[in-house]
Amino acid sequence: MTMTFSTDKRFDLIAVGRACIDLNATEYNRPMEETMTFSKYVGGSPANIAIGSSKLGLKTGFIGKVSDDQHGRFIQSYMEKVGVDTSQMVKDTEGHKSGLTFTEIKSPKECSILMYRTDVADLNLRPEDVSEGYIAQAKILLISGTALAKSPSREAVFQAVDYAKRQNVPIVFELDYRPYTWQSEEETSVYYKWAAEQSTIVIGTRDEYNILENSEGNSDEQTAKALLSSRAELVIIKHGVDGSIAFEDDGTITHAKAYPSNVLKTFGAGDSYASAFLYALLNGNSVREALQFGGASAAIVVSKHSSSEAMPTVEEIKALLAQHEQSV
Ligand SMILES: Nc1ncnc2c1ncn2[C@@H]1O[C@H](COP(=O)(O)OP(=O)(O)OP(=O)(O)O)[C@@H](O)[C@H]1O
Ligand SMILES: O=C(O)C[C@@H](O)[C@H](O)C(=O)CO
């Protein structure tokens, strides 16, 4: 199946949610206690996806709140530099800081992230910061789960979703579960179920769907069937190095393998996967091709030090796909 989207829109994708700072250990293959230096990048799943989408050539917008300091200026400047529209990026006026994510690379397979997110600017995005006219200009609106973790960001997402539905803009829900900030998994499940019921496309890992369902017993088929019985037309379930699966509302199920990669770190896979997957769909490719694009993008990003800065071009993705075809 190929999905169809509006053609006469200013933006292909608008993402709403956090834009933060990644501080990735430069001395890797050791615990963070032994790390003395870090490299700074823009981070935050929605921002990473917006950056990845823009670097692939999608016309990309962003709605989010950043700190009114050097970090906030760095974030806005970098996102503008890579082509993301930041006209709706709001500077916090109450002293809230941009989130910091310290990443630990103990080994290529043992990575962790340490997130400093107490009362961060992005979770202080307010409903009045969201413009219906701006959202109306998008082919799709991407929402991420973490933005639902705390008010007033939660209500800002409600507002964005309401505007998108009023303007017939399909919603993509990237589950993006980060335990920080949530009061409980039960709380998360309530809001994730609501968001999934509003969305045309839902993307997440098996573990994230378990959080949505507040259960660990369901199969991918059961999860997809439940979501496709609502508004969803496409459900993507990611399985790390075991690849990903797409479930469509016409009953089609498509499996895609992960591509071999010289892995430096594991994180960044999901955001690069999402941006390339959506790029392929928005450009009329089949779901299978979109899965392959997403997987190839992820294989590139996990081999590099950053998430955002490492987001590949279309040419890099196509080169990896061609190389893989030759090696099969
Ligand atoms: N080590 C890897 N090597 C190659 N491809 C990978 C690797 N890890 C993940 N991928 C690809 O990226 C996709 C998404 O990865 P994953 O399922 O880990 O999502 P995620 O947990 O959201 O990612 P992240 O670690 O960025 O949060 C996978 O379906 C797979 O195609
Ligand atoms: O999403 C986050 O807040 C963390 C990201 O900035 C980081 O790049 C990562 O873990 C991506 O998977």
PDB file of C-alpha atoms and ligand atoms in Angstrom, residues 45 108-109 113 174 176-178 203-206 208 236-245 256-263 265-274 291-292 294-303 307, ligand 1:
ATOM      1  CA  SER A  45      13.091  12.897  19.673  1.00  0.00           C
ATOM      2  CA  PRO A 108      28.280  -0.674  21.099  1.00  0.00           C
ATOM      3  CA  LYS A 109      25.556  -2.755  22.658  1.00  0.00           C
ATOM      4  CA  ILE A 113      20.985   7.966  28.463  1.00  0.00           C
ATOM      5  CA  GLU A 174       5.659   8.336  17.828  1.00  0.00           C
ATOM      6  CA  ASP A 176       8.753   7.922  22.369  1.00  0.00           C
ATOM      7  CA  TYR A 177       8.410   6.554  25.885  1.00  0.00           C
ATOM      8  CA  ARG A 178      10.843   7.966  28.384  1.00  0.00           C
ATOM      9  CA  ILE A 203       5.138   4.077  15.550  1.00  0.00           C
ATOM     10  CA  GLY A 204       6.745   2.424  18.552  1.00  0.00           C
ATOM     11  CA  THR A 205       8.767  -0.438  19.904  1.00  0.00           C
ATOM     12  CA  ARG A 206       7.223  -3.574  21.347  1.00  0.00           C
ATOM     13  CA  GLU A 208       6.458   1.014  24.189  1.00  0.00           C
ATOM     14  CA  ILE A 236       4.654   0.163  12.922  1.00  0.00           C
ATOM     15  CA  ILE A 237       6.228  -2.038  15.559  1.00  0.00           C
ATOM     16  CA  LYS A 238      10.002  -1.791  15.867  1.00  0.00           C
ATOM     17  CA  HIS A 239      12.164  -4.631  17.176  1.00  0.00           C
ATOM     18  CA  GLY A 240      15.683  -3.238  17.290  1.00  0.00           C
ATOM     19  CA  VAL A 241      18.216  -5.442  15.506  1.00  0.00           C
ATOM     20  CA  ASP A 242      15.371  -7.802  14.610  1.00  0.00           C
ATOM     21  CA  GLY A 243      13.908  -5.162  12.329  1.00  0.00           C
ATOM     22  CA  SER A 244      10.364  -3.845  12.137  1.00  0.00           C
ATOM     23  CA  ILE A 245       6.847  -4.826  11.096  1.00  0.00           C
ATOM     24  CA  ALA A 256      11.634  -5.675   7.282  1.00  0.00           C
ATOM     25  CA  LYS A 257      15.025  -6.727   8.558  1.00  0.00           C
ATOM     26  CA  ALA A 258      17.534  -4.408  10.145  1.00  0.00           C
ATOM     27  CA  TYR A 259      20.608  -3.691   8.045  1.00  0.00           C
ATOM     28  CA  PRO A 260      24.107  -4.638   9.140  1.00  0.00           C
ATOM     29  CA  SER A 261      25.914  -1.732  10.758  1.00  0.00           C
ATOM     30  CA  ASN A 262      29.252  -0.982  12.350  1.00  0.00           C
ATOM     31  CA  VAL A 263      27.483   0.072  15.534  1.00  0.00           C
ATOM     32  CA  LYS A 265      25.950   3.407  19.809  1.00  0.00           C
ATOM     33  CA  THR A 266      22.384   2.177  19.829  1.00  0.00           C
ATOM     34  CA  PHE A 267      20.388   5.341  20.430  1.00  0.00           C
ATOM     35  CA  GLY A 268      19.277   7.555  17.574  1.00  0.00           C
ATOM     36  CA  ALA A 269      17.943   4.542  15.709  1.00  0.00           C
ATOM     37  CA  GLY A 270      14.298   5.273  16.383  1.00  0.00           C
ATOM     38  CA  ASP A 271      14.362   8.922  15.389  1.00  0.00           C
ATOM     39  CA  SER A 272      16.339   8.332  12.203  1.00  0.00           C
ATOM     40  CA  TYR A 273      14.060   5.408  11.383  1.00  0.00           C
ATOM     41  CA  ALA A 274      10.946   7.575  11.807  1.00  0.00           C
ATOM     42  CA  LEU A 291      10.389   0.283   6.157  1.00  0.00           C
ATOM     43  CA  GLN A 292      13.602  -0.254   4.213  1.00  0.00           C
ATOM     44  CA  GLY A 294      13.779   3.718   7.880  1.00  0.00           C
ATOM     45  CA  GLY A 295      15.959   0.725   8.613  1.00  0.00           C
ATOM     46  CA  ALA A 296      18.766   1.981   6.392  1.00  0.00           C
ATOM     47  CA  SER A 297      18.685   5.409   8.013  1.00  0.00           C
ATOM     48  CA  ALA A 298      18.876   3.841  11.452  1.00  0.00           C
ATOM     49  CA  ALA A 299      21.789   1.628  10.433  1.00  0.00           C
ATOM     50  CA  ILE A 300      23.683   4.748   9.379  1.00  0.00           C
ATOM     51  CA  VAL A 301      22.938   6.732  12.538  1.00  0.00           C
ATOM     52  CA  VAL A 302      23.820   3.959  14.996  1.00  0.00           C
ATOM     53  CA  SER A 303      27.258   3.830  13.367  1.00  0.00           C
ATOM     54  CA  SER A 307      21.638  11.353  16.637  1.00  0.00           C
TER      55      SER A 307
HETATM   56  N1  LIG B   1      22.053  -2.095  16.107  1.00  0.00           N
HETATM   57  C1  LIG B   1      21.317  -1.854  15.016  1.00  0.00           C
HETATM   58  N2  LIG B   1      21.837  -2.094  13.796  1.00  0.00           N
HETATM   59  C2  LIG B   1      21.111  -1.841  12.663  1.00  0.00           C
HETATM   60  N3  LIG B   1      19.846  -1.344  12.679  1.00  0.00           N
HETATM   61  C3  LIG B   1      19.294  -1.091  13.893  1.00  0.00           C
HETATM   62  C4  LIG B   1      19.986  -1.319  15.113  1.00  0.00           C
HETATM   63  N4  LIG B   1      19.165  -0.963  16.143  1.00  0.00           N
HETATM   64  C5  LIG B   1      18.020  -0.543  15.577  1.00  0.00           C
HETATM   65  N5  LIG B   1      18.078  -0.619  14.235  1.00  0.00           N
HETATM   66  C6  LIG B   1      17.033  -0.252  13.279  1.00  0.00           C
HETATM   67  O1  LIG B   1      16.310   0.847  13.816  1.00  0.00           O
HETATM   68  C7  LIG B   1      14.958   0.501  14.014  1.00  0.00           C
HETATM   69  C8  LIG B   1      14.468   1.152  15.287  1.00  0.00           C
HETATM   70  O2  LIG B   1      15.286   0.738  16.347  1.00  0.00           O
HETATM   71  P1  LIG B   1      14.625   0.382  17.757  1.00  0.00           P
HETATM   72  O3  LIG B   1      13.660  -0.705  17.567  1.00  0.00           O
HETATM   73  O4  LIG B   1      15.762   0.179  18.703  1.00  0.00           O
HETATM   74  O5  LIG B   1      13.791   1.698  18.081  1.00  0.00           O
HETATM   75  P2  LIG B   1      13.986   2.689  19.318  1.00  0.00           P
HETATM   76  O6  LIG B   1      14.124   1.930  20.583  1.00  0.00           O
HETATM   77  O7  LIG B   1      12.910   3.693  19.191  1.00  0.00           O
HETATM   78  O8  LIG B   1      15.385   3.358  18.972  1.00  0.00           O
HETATM   79  P3  LIG B   1      16.236   4.292  19.980  1.00  0.00           P
HETATM   80  O9  LIG B   1      17.285   3.356  20.509  1.00  0.00           O
HETATM   81  O10 LIG B   1      16.791   5.374  19.121  1.00  0.00           O
HETATM   82  O11 LIG B   1      15.303   4.785  21.039  1.00  0.00           O
HETATM   83  C9  LIG B   1      14.935  -1.026  14.040  1.00  0.00           C
HETATM   84  O12 LIG B   1      13.668  -1.516  13.626  1.00  0.00           O
HETATM   85  C10 LIG B   1      16.023  -1.387  13.057  1.00  0.00           C
HETATM   86  O13 LIG B   1      15.535  -1.328  11.729  1.00  0.00           O
END
